[in-house]
Each structure stands twice: as C-alpha cells, then as structure tokens.
PDB file of C-alpha atoms in Angstrom:
ATOM      1  CA  UNK A   7     205.731 103.177 -24.368  1.00 42.00           C
ATOM      2  CA  UNK A   8     202.999 102.336 -26.896  1.00 41.00           C
ATOM      3  CA  UNK A   9     205.576 101.401 -29.590  1.00 44.00           C
ATOM      4  CA  UNK A  10     207.429  99.109 -27.203  1.00 42.00           C
ATOM      5  CA  UNK A  11     204.236  97.334 -26.168  1.00 41.00           C
ATOM      6  CA  UNK A  12     203.112  96.854 -29.752  1.00 41.00           C
ATOM      7  CA  UNK A  13     206.554  95.586 -30.755  1.00 42.00           C
ATOM      8  CA  UNK A  14     206.541  93.122 -27.871  1.00 39.00           C
ATOM      9  CA  UNK A  15     203.105  91.796 -28.783  1.00 40.00           C
ATOM     10  CA  UNK A  16     204.160  91.204 -32.402  1.00 44.00           C
ATOM     11  CA  UNK A  17     207.287  89.350 -31.345  1.00 44.00           C
ATOM     12  CA  UNK A  18     209.879  91.632 -32.915  1.00 45.00           C
ATOM     13  CA  UNK A  19     213.406  90.394 -33.350  1.00 48.00           C
ATOM     14  CA  UNK A  20     215.323  93.016 -31.393  1.00 48.00           C
ATOM     15  CA  UNK A  21     215.044  96.517 -29.981  1.00 49.00           C
ATOM     16  CA  UNK A  22     217.847  98.894 -29.259  1.00 51.00           C
ATOM     17  CA  UNK A  23     217.758 102.489 -28.108  1.00 52.00           C
ATOM     18  CA  UNK A  24     218.379 104.943 -30.926  1.00 52.00           C
ATOM     19  CA  UNK A  25     218.579 107.931 -28.611  1.00 48.00           C
ATOM     20  CA  UNK A  26     218.917 107.496 -24.874  1.00 51.00           C
ATOM     21  CA  UNK A  27     216.186 110.088 -24.244  1.00 52.00           C
ATOM     22  CA  UNK A  28     214.591 108.423 -21.256  1.00 50.00           C
ATOM     23  CA  UNK A  29     213.097 110.548 -18.539  1.00 49.00           C
ATOM     24  CA  UNK A  30     215.108 111.398 -15.470  1.00 53.00           C
ATOM     25  CA  UNK A  31     213.371 108.757 -13.383  1.00 55.00           C
ATOM     26  CA  UNK A  32     214.516 105.974 -15.837  1.00 55.00           C
ATOM     27  CA  UNK A  33     211.032 104.870 -16.890  1.00 61.00           C
ATOM     28  CA  UNK A  34     212.350 103.709 -20.303  1.00 64.00           C
ATOM     29  CA  UNK A  35     210.436 106.217 -22.351  1.00 75.00           C
ATOM     30  CA  UNK A  36     212.276 107.122 -25.529  1.00 76.00           C
ATOM     31  CA  UNK A  37     212.785 106.430 -29.209  1.00 80.00           C
ATOM     32  CA  UNK A  38     213.740 102.897 -30.210  1.00 80.00           C
ATOM     33  CA  UNK A  39     214.669 101.225 -33.509  1.00 81.00           C
ATOM     34  CA  UNK A  40     213.349  97.746 -34.143  1.00 80.00           C
ATOM     35  CA  UNK A  41     213.493  94.907 -36.621  1.00 76.00           C
ATOM     36  CA  UNK A  42     210.217  93.140 -37.181  1.00 76.00           C
ATOM     37  CA  UNK A  43     209.586  89.732 -38.650  1.00 76.00           C
ATOM     38  CA  UNK A  44     206.509  88.631 -40.587  1.00 71.00           C
ATOM     39  CA  UNK A  45     203.769  87.345 -38.334  1.00 75.00           C
ATOM     40  CA  UNK A  46     202.860  84.619 -40.811  1.00 76.00           C
ATOM     41  CA  UNK A  47     205.573  82.540 -42.542  1.00 75.00           C
ATOM     42  CA  UNK A  48     204.814  79.677 -44.936  1.00 76.00           C
ATOM     43  CA  UNK A  49     207.024  76.812 -46.030  1.00 81.00           C
ATOM     44  CA  UNK A  50     206.477  75.800 -49.629  1.00 77.00           C
ATOM     45  CA  UNK A  51     206.301  72.301 -51.066  1.00 79.00           C
ATOM     46  CA  UNK A  52     205.965  71.347 -54.715  1.00 75.00           C
ATOM     47  CA  UNK A  53     204.388  68.350 -56.410  1.00 79.00           C
ATOM     48  CA  UNK A  54     207.465  67.767 -58.545  1.00 76.00           C
ATOM     49  CA  UNK A  55     211.147  67.512 -57.794  1.00 76.00           C
ATOM     50  CA  UNK A  56     213.497  69.956 -59.398  1.00 79.00           C
ATOM     51  CA  UNK A  57     215.160  73.310 -59.208  1.00 85.00           C
ATOM     52  CA  UNK A  58     213.534  76.678 -58.885  1.00 86.00           C
ATOM     53  CA  UNK A  59     214.222  78.482 -62.163  1.00 89.00           C
ATOM     54  CA  UNK A  60     212.763  81.859 -61.200  1.00 91.00           C
ATOM     55  CA  UNK A  61     211.389  83.523 -58.084  1.00 90.00           C
ATOM     56  CA  UNK A  62     208.575  85.791 -59.233  1.00 92.00           C
ATOM     57  CA  UNK A  63     207.992  87.795 -56.023  1.00 91.00           C
ATOM     58  CA  UNK A  64     210.201  89.835 -53.715  1.00 90.00           C
ATOM     59  CA  UNK A  65     210.682  88.954 -50.040  1.00 84.00           C
ATOM     60  CA  UNK A  66     207.950  90.575 -47.990  1.00 80.00           C
ATOM     61  CA  UNK A  67     205.582  90.932 -50.963  1.00 85.00           C
ATOM     62  CA  UNK A  68     201.932  90.308 -50.374  1.00 87.00           C
ATOM     63  CA  UNK A  69     200.610  87.490 -52.575  1.00 87.00           C
ATOM     64  CA  UNK A  70     197.116  86.367 -53.394  1.00 89.00           C
ATOM     65  CA  UNK A  71     195.669  82.878 -53.771  1.00 90.00           C
ATOM     66  CA  UNK A  72     196.571  81.331 -57.105  1.00 90.00           C
ATOM     67  CA  UNK A  73     199.348  83.808 -57.857  1.00 91.00           C
ATOM     68  CA  UNK A  74     202.491  82.253 -59.337  1.00 90.00           C
ATOM     69  CA  UNK A  75     205.408  82.863 -57.005  1.00 89.00           C
ATOM     70  CA  UNK A  76     208.077  80.581 -58.514  1.00 88.00           C
ATOM     71  CA  UNK A  77     208.706  78.878 -61.819  1.00 88.00           C
ATOM     72  CA  UNK A  78     210.253  75.435 -61.651  1.00 86.00           C
ATOM     73  CA  UNK A  79     212.854  74.192 -64.149  1.00 87.00           C
ATOM     74  CA  UNK A  80     210.975  71.536 -66.125  1.00 85.00           C
ATOM     75  CA  UNK A  81     213.935  70.070 -68.041  1.00 86.00           C
ATOM     76  CA  UNK A  82     213.717  66.666 -66.295  1.00 84.00           C
ATOM     77  CA  UNK A  83     209.984  66.396 -66.980  1.00 86.00           C
ATOM     78  CA  UNK A  84     210.437  67.401 -70.644  1.00 89.00           C
ATOM     79  CA  UNK A  85     213.220  64.844 -71.158  1.00 90.00           C
ATOM     80  CA  UNK A  86     211.191  62.117 -69.424  1.00 88.00           C
ATOM     81  CA  UNK A  87     208.219  62.873 -71.670  1.00 91.00           C
ATOM     82  CA  UNK A  88     210.427  62.815 -74.776  1.00 92.00           C
ATOM     83  CA  UNK A  89     211.917  59.470 -73.743  1.00 90.00           C
ATOM     84  CA  UNK A  90     208.460  57.972 -73.124  1.00 88.00           C
ATOM     85  CA  UNK A  91     207.295  59.188 -76.554  1.00 89.00           C
ATOM     86  CA  UNK A  92     210.339  57.667 -78.270  1.00 89.00           C
ATOM     87  CA  UNK A  93     209.804  54.346 -76.496  1.00 82.00           C
ATOM     88  CA  UNK A  94     206.124  54.347 -77.422  1.00 82.00           C
ATOM     89  CA  UNK A  95     207.019  54.887 -81.067  1.00 86.00           C
ATOM     90  CA  UNK A  96     209.720  52.188 -81.028  1.00 87.00           C
ATOM     91  CA  UNK A  97     208.231  48.901 -82.232  1.00 87.00           C
ATOM     92  CA  UNK A  98     211.441  46.847 -81.927  1.00 89.00           C
ATOM     93  CA  UNK A  99     210.543  44.970 -78.727  1.00 87.00           C
ATOM     94  CA  UNK A 100     206.987  44.298 -79.888  1.00 88.00           C
ATOM     95  CA  UNK A 101     208.167  43.020 -83.287  1.00 90.00           C
ATOM     96  CA  UNK A 102     210.768  40.793 -81.604  1.00 92.00           C
ATOM     97  CA  UNK A 103     208.076  39.347 -79.312  1.00 92.00           C
ATOM     98  CA  UNK A 104     205.794  38.671 -82.299  1.00 93.00           C
ATOM     99  CA  UNK A 105     208.576  36.976 -84.286  1.00 94.00           C
ATOM    100  CA  UNK A 106     209.559  34.847 -81.293  1.00 95.00           C
ATOM    101  CA  UNK A 107     205.953  33.705 -80.792  1.00 94.00           C
ATOM    102  CA  UNK A 108     205.651  32.912 -84.495  1.00 95.00           C
ATOM    103  CA  UNK A 109     208.877  30.885 -84.397  1.00 95.00           C
ATOM    104  CA  UNK A 110     207.711  28.995 -81.273  1.00 95.00           C
ATOM    105  CA  UNK A 111     204.418  28.119 -83.010  1.00 96.00           C
ATOM    106  CA  UNK A 112     206.360  26.707 -85.965  1.00 95.00           C
ATOM    107  CA  UNK A 113     208.700  24.860 -83.597  1.00 95.00           C
ATOM    108  CA  UNK A 114     205.736  23.329 -81.724  1.00 95.00           C
ATOM    109  CA  UNK A 115     204.136  22.172 -84.989  1.00 95.00           C
ATOM    110  CA  UNK A 116     207.408  20.529 -86.019  1.00 95.00           C
ATOM    111  CA  UNK A 117     207.798  18.879 -82.596  1.00 94.00           C
ATOM    112  CA  UNK A 118     204.195  17.590 -82.649  1.00 95.00           C
ATOM    113  CA  UNK A 119     204.730  16.089 -86.087  1.00 95.00           C
ATOM    114  CA  UNK A 120     208.004  14.501 -84.954  1.00 94.00           C
ATOM    115  CA  UNK A 121     206.317  13.179 -81.797  1.00 93.00           C
ATOM    116  CA  UNK A 122     203.477  11.635 -83.833  1.00 95.00           C
ATOM    117  CA  UNK A 123     206.064   9.921 -86.014  1.00 93.00           C
ATOM    118  CA  UNK A 124     208.024   8.665 -82.997  1.00 93.00           C
ATOM    119  CA  UNK A 125     210.961  11.036 -83.400  1.00 92.00           C
ATOM    120  CA  UNK A 126     210.415  13.269 -80.338  1.00 92.00           C
ATOM    121  CA  UNK A 127     209.752  12.503 -76.686  1.00 94.00           C
ATOM    122  CA  UNK A 128     206.927  13.743 -74.475  1.00 95.00           C
ATOM    123  CA  UNK A 129     209.459  15.993 -72.779  1.00 96.00           C
ATOM    124  CA  UNK A 130     210.371  17.588 -76.148  1.00 94.00           C
ATOM    125  CA  UNK A 131     206.686  18.192 -76.799  1.00 95.00           C
ATOM    126  CA  UNK A 132     206.124  19.634 -73.306  1.00 96.00           C
ATOM    127  CA  UNK A 133     209.169  21.915 -73.667  1.00 96.00           C
ATOM    128  CA  UNK A 134     207.963  23.188 -77.059  1.00 95.00           C
ATOM    129  CA  UNK A 135     204.505  23.957 -75.607  1.00 96.00           C
ATOM    130  CA  UNK A 136     206.102  25.702 -72.647  1.00 96.00           C
ATOM    131  CA  UNK A 137     208.337  27.783 -74.935  1.00 95.00           C
ATOM    132  CA  UNK A 138     205.313  28.879 -76.990  1.00 95.00           C
ATOM    133  CA  UNK A 139     203.330  29.868 -73.896  1.00 95.00           C
ATOM    134  CA  UNK A 140     206.320  31.829 -72.589  1.00 95.00           C
ATOM    135  CA  UNK A 141     206.708  33.641 -75.909  1.00 94.00           C
ATOM    136  CA  UNK A 142     202.998  34.534 -75.904  1.00 94.00           C
ATOM    137  CA  UNK A 143     203.298  35.827 -72.332  1.00 94.00           C
ATOM    138  CA  UNK A 144     206.198  38.078 -73.328  1.00 92.00           C
ATOM    139  CA  UNK A 145     204.233  39.305 -76.350  1.00 91.00           C
ATOM    140  CA  UNK A 146     201.181  40.061 -74.189  1.00 91.00           C
ATOM    141  CA  UNK A 147     203.362  41.857 -71.631  1.00 89.00           C
ATOM    142  CA  UNK A 148     204.909  43.981 -74.379  1.00 85.00           C
ATOM    143  CA  UNK A 149     201.488  44.918 -75.750  1.00 84.00           C
ATOM    144  CA  UNK A 150     200.254  45.621 -72.209  1.00 82.00           C
ATOM    145  CA  UNK A 151     203.232  47.818 -71.379  1.00 77.00           C
ATOM    146  CA  UNK A 152     202.373  50.035 -74.337  1.00 69.00           C
ATOM    147  CA  UNK A 153     198.817  50.440 -73.057  1.00 68.00           C
ATOM    148  CA  UNK A 154     199.911  51.138 -69.480  1.00 62.00           C
ATOM    149  CA  UNK A 155     200.781  54.776 -68.667  1.00 56.00           C
ATOM    150  CA  UNK A 156     203.783  55.753 -66.595  1.00 51.00           C
ATOM    151  CA  UNK A 157     207.515  55.145 -66.390  1.00 49.00           C
ATOM    152  CA  UNK A 158     209.380  51.908 -66.205  1.00 47.00           C
ATOM    153  CA  UNK A 159     209.172  50.371 -69.689  1.00 46.00           C
ATOM    154  CA  UNK A 160     212.562  48.849 -70.233  1.00 45.00           C
ATOM    155  CA  UNK A 161     214.330  51.034 -67.690  1.00 42.00           C
ATOM    156  CA  UNK A 162     216.470  49.789 -64.810  1.00 40.00           C
ATOM    157  CA  UNK A 163     214.380  49.651 -61.656  1.00 39.00           C
ATOM    158  CA  UNK A 164     211.218  49.756 -63.722  1.00 42.00           C
ATOM    159  CA  UNK A 165     208.038  47.731 -63.527  1.00 41.00           C
ATOM    160  CA  UNK A 166     207.761  44.280 -62.042  1.00 41.00           C
ATOM    161  CA  UNK A 167     207.153  41.618 -64.668  1.00 40.00           C
ATOM    162  CA  UNK A 168     205.420  38.332 -63.984  1.00 41.00           C
ATOM    163  CA  UNK A 169     206.013  35.251 -66.087  1.00 42.00           C
ATOM    164  CA  UNK A 170     203.708  32.293 -65.663  1.00 44.00           C
ATOM    165  CA  UNK A 171     205.175  28.826 -65.517  1.00 43.00           C
ATOM    166  CA  UNK A 172     202.669  26.817 -67.544  1.00 44.00           C
ATOM    167  CA  UNK A 173     203.751  23.300 -68.280  1.00 43.00           C
ATOM    168  CA  UNK A 174     201.356  21.135 -70.293  1.00 43.00           C
ATOM    169  CA  UNK A 175     198.753  23.913 -70.230  1.00 43.00           C
ATOM    170  CA  UNK A 176     198.385  23.886 -66.434  1.00 42.00           C
ATOM    171  CA  UNK A 177     198.567  27.251 -64.700  1.00 40.00           C
ATOM    172  CA  UNK A 178     201.571  26.955 -62.456  1.00 40.00           C
ATOM    173  CA  UNK A 179     203.399  29.128 -59.990  1.00 40.00           C
ATOM    174  CA  UNK A 180     204.455  32.639 -60.938  1.00 39.00           C
ATOM    175  CA  UNK A 181     208.033  33.784 -60.998  1.00 41.00           C
ATOM    176  CA  UNK A 182     208.765  37.434 -60.378  1.00 40.00           C
ATOM    177  CA  UNK A 183     211.556  39.471 -61.928  1.00 42.00           C
ATOM    178  CA  UNK A 184     212.367  43.070 -61.126  1.00 41.00           C
ATOM    179  CA  UNK A 185     213.924  45.531 -63.536  1.00 45.00           C
ATOM    180  CA  UNK A 186     214.209  46.113 -67.244  1.00 43.00           C
ATOM    181  CA  UNK A 187     213.982  43.700 -70.124  1.00 41.00           C
TER     182      UNK A 187
END
C-alpha cells in the first residue's frame, strides 16, 4: 500500500496490476507497475530565432545552472553579420551622396550667378537651394546610417528615413518614407 500512496502523491501517469496478488478480502494489496512523470517540467525559450542544431542532454537527465543543453544553428546570424560587414565596407552610396551634394553646390552657384545677371527667376534660385539642402540631408543620413548599429541599411522594411522640406532656408514640415533607399 505504501507504493500506491507514494505514486498517488507524485501524480503518476498510470498504474496497472502486474500480478493480481491481492489478499482474499480484496484490500488491493499487491505488486503494481507504474509510469512516473517528472515532477518539475520546464519550457525553454531562446533569445534568438532559429533551429536547434544539437540537443546536448538526454531526456530525464539532471542538469545544473549554466550547463549547455542545446546548440542553436547560427547560420542566419552569421549571414546577417556578413551582410552588415559588406554593407559597412561598401562606400558606393556614400560616394554617390557626396557627388550629388557637390553637383548641387555647383548648380546653386551657377543659378545664383544667372539670377544676379537677370537670367534666372527667384523660383529657379529657391529650387536650386532646396535641391542642395536635400542632397546634404541625404549625405548626412548616409553618414549617420554607417554610425548607427543594427539592421535596416538599404534593406526592404528597414529604417524610417526623414527628409526635411526646407525651402528658402526655413525649416519646414517633415516627410516620412519607409523602406530601403
């Protein structure tokens, strides 16, 4: 009877008589086989998404704090790191932003000279100033994106980019665009 009571207290899965050796009065005394379940089960969660590459313990093994029990497949993380390194080394976007800003500075100087000689309108001058400010904003954003850690540089669904609408040097409203370049 002691084995049955202990099994009931632990919440065993099932009991079945192995030998119907009960006493004549039917008191239920006999030998029983049982299946027990662990008294303490833990669900695991990981800080990264991915597949489990290797389970390093057997079911029912006792583990200690800090012991490695699984090894995750890190292929996605390695490829993401490689892609970020390649993008950081790629100077194409930054060079294009610098060249565009340089061209817009030249264009503004030409427009100012033409305006002073009566060949361009105030609107032409305002548009040239606006184009230069926009080019400088893009250049600053490109430099800033290289200094900022994390994903999103030039990838679909990446960082939000803000472009200021500055006409005639006045800080205007901001327009917001989502996604890559």
